[in-house]
Amino acid sequence: MYYDVPFVPTPEVVVRRMLQLARVRPGEILYDLGSGDGRIVIMAAKEFGAVAYGVEIRKDLYEQSMAKIKDLGLADKARIINASFFDVDISDADVITMYLLTSVNERLKPKLEKELRPATRVVSHDFEVSGWRPVVVEEVYEEWRSHKIYLYKIPGKEIPVPSGKSVDVNDPKLKQILALIDGVNSLEEIAQKLGTTIRDVRNAVKKLADAGLVDEIKVVK
Ligand SMILES: C[S@@+](CC[C@H](N)C(=O)[O-])C[C@H]1O[C@@H](n2cnc3c(N)ncnc32)[C@H](O)[C@@H]1O
């Protein structure tokens, strides 16, 4: 069977730095595209509190990494999907990690641009996404060689639009978020102001929309 990339694991120090650079926060959703032995997924769930998915085409690696996840008691936070990453919906991701090849990144680029929301972070070990401008490029020295980490952020903004209606909101967190919804602030800016995640703000905005206080989330690319 033909695979797009062979299995070469990312050293642990590099994995940790990738996740730190992406600022993975508890409850955020991460996908590792081509997850190998599951090390990125496992560390993201165990050390960073993420809900982590790996996508791995090789059945043996899928089975091996799922067994490790179960042994570590992480099955509620981590899961491997045995499929090709070209076929898996990744639109709910907050963070994508990959260690592939520049040519494969190039083929994945249209999918990433189509499915990922603005402000999603994409971290690539050693191989660039050509045509994208990285926010950070870092070199990490590990035993016998140095590794490059490229951090990208999907451009654009998601802006919640207030409906102008006034309805009493009792939940203090929803109230705080509602006060920042002015049709200008993006989900990311609101999250930064409140020290929380975009995912948290998006979930709160959905509740406010159900209560008739927010009309829509406008996506500006
Ligand atoms: C270089 S390894 C990286 C493994 C892991 N992400 C890490 O950094 O340690 C790339 C992995 O991608 C898998 N792979 C290759 N083509 C794939 C595809 N189309 N869909 C899913 N996985 C794929 C390979 O089997 C391999 O395990």
mmCIF file of C-alpha atoms and ligand atoms in Angstrom:
data_model
loop_
_atom_site.group_PDB
_atom_site.id
_atom_site.type_symbol
_atom_site.label_atom_id
_atom_site.label_comp_id
_atom_site.label_asym_id
_atom_site.label_seq_id
_atom_site.Cartn_x
_atom_site.Cartn_y
_atom_site.Cartn_z
ATOM 1 C CA MET A 1 0.000 0.000 0.000
ATOM 2 C CA TYR A 2 1.176 3.534 -0.783
ATOM 3 C CA TYR A 3 1.495 6.055 2.039
ATOM 4 C CA ASP A 4 2.108 9.762 1.495
ATOM 5 C CA VAL A 5 4.809 9.926 4.180
ATOM 6 C CA PRO A 6 6.795 7.248 6.079
ATOM 7 C CA PHE A 7 6.574 6.976 9.868
ATOM 8 C CA VAL A 8 9.309 9.045 11.517
ATOM 9 C CA PRO A 9 8.477 10.144 15.057
ATOM 10 C CA THR A 10 8.899 13.706 16.314
ATOM 11 C CA PRO A 11 11.220 13.735 19.378
ATOM 12 C CA GLU A 12 9.389 14.453 22.665
ATOM 13 C CA VAL A 13 11.134 17.802 23.245
ATOM 14 C CA VAL A 14 10.014 18.970 19.826
ATOM 15 C CA VAL A 15 6.436 17.739 20.408
ATOM 16 C CA ARG A 16 6.265 19.688 23.680
ATOM 17 C CA ARG A 17 7.606 22.831 22.033
ATOM 18 C CA MET A 18 5.125 22.521 19.126
ATOM 19 C CA LEU A 19 2.252 22.365 21.612
ATOM 20 C CA GLN A 20 3.661 25.242 23.666
ATOM 21 C CA LEU A 21 4.109 27.437 20.595
ATOM 22 C CA ALA A 22 0.519 26.721 19.554
ATOM 23 C CA ARG A 23 -0.571 27.592 23.135
ATOM 24 C CA VAL A 24 -2.804 24.553 23.378
ATOM 25 C CA ARG A 25 -5.302 25.126 26.195
ATOM 26 C CA PRO A 26 -7.566 22.718 28.111
ATOM 27 C CA GLY A 27 -10.686 21.790 26.176
ATOM 28 C CA GLU A 28 -9.296 22.850 22.803
ATOM 29 C CA ILE A 29 -9.590 20.436 19.893
ATOM 30 C CA LEU A 30 -6.373 19.289 18.227
ATOM 31 C CA TYR A 31 -5.824 17.062 15.190
ATOM 32 C CA ASP A 32 -2.453 15.509 14.390
ATOM 33 C CA LEU A 33 -2.503 14.689 10.689
ATOM 34 C CA GLY A 34 -0.566 11.447 10.255
ATOM 35 C CA SER A 35 -0.313 10.614 13.956
ATOM 36 C CA GLY A 36 2.176 7.703 13.840
ATOM 37 C CA ASP A 37 2.572 6.196 17.324
ATOM 38 C CA GLY A 38 0.218 8.835 18.765
ATOM 39 C CA ARG A 39 2.837 10.758 20.727
ATOM 40 C CA ILE A 40 1.532 14.243 19.807
ATOM 41 C CA VAL A 41 -2.079 13.271 20.526
ATOM 42 C CA ILE A 42 -1.087 11.687 23.845
ATOM 43 C CA MET A 43 0.969 14.646 25.042
ATOM 44 C CA ALA A 44 -1.689 17.145 23.938
ATOM 45 C CA ALA A 45 -4.328 15.301 25.989
ATOM 46 C CA LYS A 46 -2.155 14.383 28.965
ATOM 47 C CA GLU A 47 -0.068 17.504 29.493
ATOM 48 C CA PHE A 48 -2.166 20.220 27.855
ATOM 49 C CA GLY A 49 -5.712 18.993 28.566
ATOM 50 C CA ALA A 50 -6.719 19.079 24.895
ATOM 51 C CA VAL A 51 -9.326 16.906 23.242
ATOM 52 C CA ALA A 52 -6.920 15.330 20.786
ATOM 53 C CA TYR A 53 -7.491 13.343 17.601
ATOM 54 C CA GLY A 54 -4.912 11.624 15.472
ATOM 55 C CA VAL A 55 -5.528 10.644 11.874
ATOM 56 C CA GLU A 56 -3.398 7.676 10.841
ATOM 57 C CA ILE A 57 -3.679 5.641 7.670
ATOM 58 C CA ARG A 58 -1.581 2.672 8.824
ATOM 59 C CA LYS A 59 -3.672 0.078 10.656
ATOM 60 C CA ASP A 60 -0.741 -1.193 12.755
ATOM 61 C CA LEU A 61 0.096 2.313 14.009
ATOM 62 C CA TYR A 62 -3.588 3.038 14.592
ATOM 63 C CA GLU A 63 -3.930 -0.097 16.744
ATOM 64 C CA GLN A 64 -0.676 0.502 18.597
ATOM 65 C CA SER A 65 -1.523 4.132 19.424
ATOM 66 C CA MET A 66 -5.120 3.369 20.456
ATOM 67 C CA ALA A 67 -3.821 0.620 22.788
ATOM 68 C CA LYS A 68 -1.410 3.134 24.379
ATOM 69 C CA ILE A 69 -4.205 5.691 24.803
ATOM 70 C CA LYS A 70 -6.351 3.107 26.591
ATOM 71 C CA ASP A 71 -3.437 1.957 28.794
ATOM 72 C CA LEU A 72 -2.837 5.541 29.859
ATOM 73 C CA GLY A 73 -6.512 6.037 30.717
ATOM 74 C CA LEU A 74 -6.851 8.828 28.156
ATOM 75 C CA ALA A 75 -9.670 7.337 26.083
ATOM 76 C CA ASP A 76 -12.090 10.127 27.010
ATOM 77 C CA LYS A 77 -9.719 12.808 25.704
ATOM 78 C CA ALA A 78 -7.772 11.181 22.884
ATOM 79 C CA ARG A 79 -8.698 9.093 19.873
ATOM 80 C CA ILE A 80 -7.070 7.937 16.652
ATOM 81 C CA ILE A 81 -9.054 7.819 13.434
ATOM 82 C CA ASN A 82 -7.864 5.111 11.021
ATOM 83 C CA ALA A 83 -8.228 6.979 7.725
ATOM 84 C CA SER A 84 -6.445 9.225 5.273
ATOM 85 C CA PHE A 85 -6.242 12.812 6.476
ATOM 86 C CA PHE A 86 -7.540 13.928 3.091
ATOM 87 C CA ASP A 87 -10.885 12.313 3.985
ATOM 88 C CA VAL A 88 -11.445 13.478 7.574
ATOM 89 C CA ASP A 89 -13.447 16.584 8.465
ATOM 90 C CA ILE A 90 -11.171 18.833 10.551
ATOM 91 C CA SER A 91 -13.385 21.923 10.617
ATOM 92 C CA ASP A 92 -13.852 21.877 14.411
ATOM 93 C CA ALA A 93 -10.083 22.117 15.067
ATOM 94 C CA ASP A 94 -8.473 24.773 17.225
ATOM 95 C CA VAL A 95 -5.000 23.416 16.496
ATOM 96 C CA ILE A 96 -3.566 21.233 13.729
ATOM 97 C CA THR A 97 -0.180 19.571 14.026
ATOM 98 C CA MET A 98 1.707 17.827 11.240
ATOM 99 C CA TYR A 99 5.036 16.264 10.410
ATOM 100 C CA LEU A 100 4.670 15.415 6.744
ATOM 101 C CA LEU A 101 6.516 16.769 3.699
ATOM 102 C CA THR A 102 6.374 20.122 1.919
ATOM 103 C CA SER A 103 4.806 18.389 -1.108
ATOM 104 C CA VAL A 104 2.090 16.801 1.062
ATOM 105 C CA ASN A 105 1.469 20.107 2.881
ATOM 106 C CA GLU A 106 0.992 21.640 -0.560
ATOM 107 C CA ARG A 107 -1.695 19.049 -1.384
ATOM 108 C CA LEU A 108 -3.345 19.564 2.013
ATOM 109 C CA LYS A 109 -3.342 23.344 1.749
ATOM 110 C CA PRO A 110 -6.688 23.716 -0.102
ATOM 111 C CA LYS A 111 -8.394 21.513 2.513
ATOM 112 C CA LEU A 112 -6.854 23.476 5.396
ATOM 113 C CA GLU A 113 -7.867 26.789 3.798
ATOM 114 C CA LYS A 114 -11.397 25.575 3.136
ATOM 115 C CA GLU A 115 -12.172 23.846 6.437
ATOM 116 C CA LEU A 116 -10.250 25.670 9.159
ATOM 117 C CA ARG A 117 -11.788 28.658 10.896
ATOM 118 C CA PRO A 118 -9.974 31.988 11.209
ATOM 119 C CA ALA A 119 -7.411 32.012 14.049
ATOM 120 C CA THR A 120 -6.921 28.228 14.004
ATOM 121 C CA ARG A 121 -3.265 27.463 14.655
ATOM 122 C CA VAL A 122 -1.340 25.106 12.374
ATOM 123 C CA VAL A 123 2.030 23.816 13.594
ATOM 124 C CA SER A 124 4.307 21.978 11.221
ATOM 125 C CA HIS A 125 7.494 20.151 12.144
ATOM 126 C CA ASP A 126 10.328 20.707 9.661
ATOM 127 C CA PHE A 127 8.189 21.297 6.567
ATOM 128 C CA GLU A 128 6.691 24.603 5.497
ATOM 129 C CA VAL A 129 3.286 25.253 4.047
ATOM 130 C CA SER A 130 4.497 27.100 0.988
ATOM 131 C CA GLY A 131 2.791 30.397 0.322
ATOM 132 C CA TRP A 132 1.702 30.838 3.952
ATOM 133 C CA ARG A 133 3.490 33.320 6.179
ATOM 134 C CA PRO A 134 4.497 31.780 9.526
ATOM 135 C CA VAL A 135 3.828 33.681 12.747
ATOM 136 C CA VAL A 136 6.845 31.978 14.336
ATOM 137 C CA VAL A 137 9.703 29.852 13.031
ATOM 138 C CA GLU A 138 11.737 28.258 15.797
ATOM 139 C CA GLU A 139 14.717 25.971 15.751
ATOM 140 C CA VAL A 140 14.899 23.317 18.456
ATOM 141 C CA TYR A 141 18.135 21.455 19.115
ATOM 142 C CA GLU A 142 17.768 17.843 19.989
ATOM 143 C CA GLU A 143 20.452 15.182 20.488
ATOM 144 C CA TRP A 144 21.734 14.737 16.986
ATOM 145 C CA ARG A 145 20.062 17.337 14.841
ATOM 146 C CA SER A 146 18.083 20.547 14.875
ATOM 147 C CA HIS A 147 14.381 20.739 14.078
ATOM 148 C CA LYS A 148 12.371 23.606 12.690
ATOM 149 C CA ILE A 149 8.886 24.391 13.915
ATOM 150 C CA TYR A 150 6.596 26.545 11.786
ATOM 151 C CA LEU A 151 3.571 28.116 13.466
ATOM 152 C CA TYR A 152 0.817 29.528 11.261
ATOM 153 C CA LYS A 153 -2.482 31.143 12.085
ATOM 154 C CA ILE A 154 -5.411 30.954 9.668
ATOM 155 C CA PRO A 155 -6.145 34.563 8.657
ATOM 156 C CA GLY A 156 -9.490 36.291 9.066
ATOM 157 C CA LYS A 157 -11.924 37.006 11.863
ATOM 158 C CA GLU A 158 -15.171 35.643 13.218
ATOM 159 C CA ILE A 159 -17.269 38.555 14.429
ATOM 160 C CA PRO A 160 -20.445 38.048 16.457
ATOM 161 C CA VAL A 161 -23.143 40.535 15.486
ATOM 162 C CA PRO A 162 -25.477 41.758 18.257
ATOM 163 C CA SER A 163 -29.207 41.630 17.547
ATOM 164 C CA GLY A 164 -29.937 44.817 19.479
ATOM 165 C CA LYS A 165 -32.614 43.072 21.523
ATOM 166 C CA SER A 166 -32.439 43.234 25.287
ATOM 167 C CA VAL A 167 -33.112 40.120 27.277
ATOM 168 C CA ASP A 168 -32.009 39.561 30.882
ATOM 169 C CA VAL A 169 -28.902 37.382 31.129
ATOM 170 C CA ASN A 170 -28.199 35.947 34.569
ATOM 171 C CA ASP A 171 -25.082 33.860 33.899
ATOM 172 C CA PRO A 172 -22.129 36.171 34.801
ATOM 173 C CA LYS A 173 -19.838 34.670 32.147
ATOM 174 C CA LEU A 174 -22.420 35.111 29.372
ATOM 175 C CA LYS A 175 -23.030 38.655 30.607
ATOM 176 C CA GLN A 176 -19.322 39.473 30.385
ATOM 177 C CA ILE A 177 -19.125 38.132 26.841
ATOM 178 C CA LEU A 178 -22.324 39.895 25.779
ATOM 179 C CA ALA A 179 -20.850 43.203 26.960
ATOM 180 C CA LEU A 180 -17.978 42.754 24.499
ATOM 181 C CA ILE A 181 -20.150 41.892 21.488
ATOM 182 C CA ASP A 182 -20.338 45.078 19.442
ATOM 183 C CA GLY A 183 -20.083 43.882 15.846
ATOM 184 C CA VAL A 184 -16.392 44.842 15.798
ATOM 185 C CA ASN A 185 -14.672 42.599 18.355
ATOM 186 C CA SER A 186 -13.854 39.156 17.001
ATOM 187 C CA LEU A 187 -14.197 35.901 18.944
ATOM 188 C CA GLU A 188 -10.419 35.875 19.244
ATOM 189 C CA GLU A 189 -10.271 39.423 20.620
ATOM 190 C CA ILE A 190 -13.021 38.689 23.134
ATOM 191 C CA ALA A 191 -11.216 35.510 24.194
ATOM 192 C CA GLN A 192 -7.976 37.464 24.655
ATOM 193 C CA LYS A 193 -9.696 40.147 26.718
ATOM 194 C CA LEU A 194 -11.236 37.551 29.003
ATOM 195 C CA GLY A 195 -8.222 35.207 29.137
ATOM 196 C CA THR A 196 -10.220 32.311 27.757
ATOM 197 C CA THR A 197 -10.290 30.263 24.548
ATOM 198 C CA ILE A 198 -12.025 31.075 21.265
ATOM 199 C CA ARG A 199 -13.899 27.773 21.693
ATOM 200 C CA ASP A 200 -15.327 28.951 25.029
ATOM 201 C CA VAL A 201 -16.414 32.263 23.536
ATOM 202 C CA ARG A 202 -17.962 30.556 20.481
ATOM 203 C CA ASN A 203 -19.978 28.236 22.744
ATOM 204 C CA ALA A 204 -21.202 31.197 24.801
ATOM 205 C CA VAL A 205 -22.119 33.124 21.646
ATOM 206 C CA LYS A 206 -24.190 30.137 20.478
ATOM 207 C CA LYS A 207 -26.159 30.321 23.751
ATOM 208 C CA LEU A 208 -26.616 34.064 23.296
ATOM 209 C CA ALA A 209 -27.831 33.445 19.737
ATOM 210 C CA ASP A 210 -30.356 30.901 21.057
ATOM 211 C CA ALA A 211 -31.585 33.585 23.469
ATOM 212 C CA GLY A 212 -32.027 35.967 20.512
ATOM 213 C CA LEU A 213 -29.213 38.325 21.540
ATOM 214 C CA VAL A 214 -26.794 37.580 18.716
ATOM 215 C CA ASP A 215 -27.849 37.510 15.074
ATOM 216 C CA GLU A 216 -24.920 35.653 13.505
ATOM 217 C CA ILE A 217 -21.180 35.113 13.542
ATOM 218 C CA LYS A 218 -19.878 36.986 10.517
ATOM 219 C CA VAL A 219 -16.758 35.454 8.966
ATOM 220 C CA VAL A 220 -14.382 38.008 7.485
ATOM 221 C CA LYS A 221 -11.555 36.397 5.509
HETATM 222 C C1 LIG B 1 6.522 11.531 9.744
HETATM 223 S S1 LIG B 1 5.254 10.569 10.522
HETATM 224 C C2 LIG B 1 4.741 11.652 11.854
HETATM 225 C C3 LIG B 1 4.109 10.953 13.027
HETATM 226 C C4 LIG B 1 3.670 11.872 14.181
HETATM 227 N N1 LIG B 1 2.790 12.929 13.722
HETATM 228 C C5 LIG B 1 4.873 12.497 14.832
HETATM 229 O O1 LIG B 1 5.129 13.698 14.568
HETATM 230 O O2 LIG B 1 5.562 11.802 15.600
HETATM 231 C C6 LIG B 1 3.904 10.700 9.320
HETATM 232 C C7 LIG B 1 2.757 9.727 9.564
HETATM 233 O O3 LIG B 1 1.731 10.004 8.599
HETATM 234 C C8 LIG B 1 1.118 8.797 8.221
HETATM 235 N N2 LIG B 1 0.458 9.015 6.926
HETATM 236 C C9 LIG B 1 1.004 9.088 5.693
HETATM 237 N N3 LIG B 1 0.071 9.386 4.743
HETATM 238 C C10 LIG B 1 -1.101 9.500 5.429
HETATM 239 C C11 LIG B 1 -2.431 9.820 5.028
HETATM 240 N N4 LIG B 1 -2.744 10.078 3.743
HETATM 241 N N5 LIG B 1 -3.393 9.873 5.979
HETATM 242 C C12 LIG B 1 -3.102 9.614 7.282
HETATM 243 N N6 LIG B 1 -1.860 9.315 7.727
HETATM 244 C C13 LIG B 1 -0.869 9.270 6.811
HETATM 245 C C14 LIG B 1 2.273 7.812 8.177
HETATM 246 O O4 LIG B 1 1.826 6.472 8.258
HETATM 247 C C15 LIG B 1 3.104 8.260 9.395
HETATM 248 O O5 LIG B 1 2.738 7.563 10.550
#
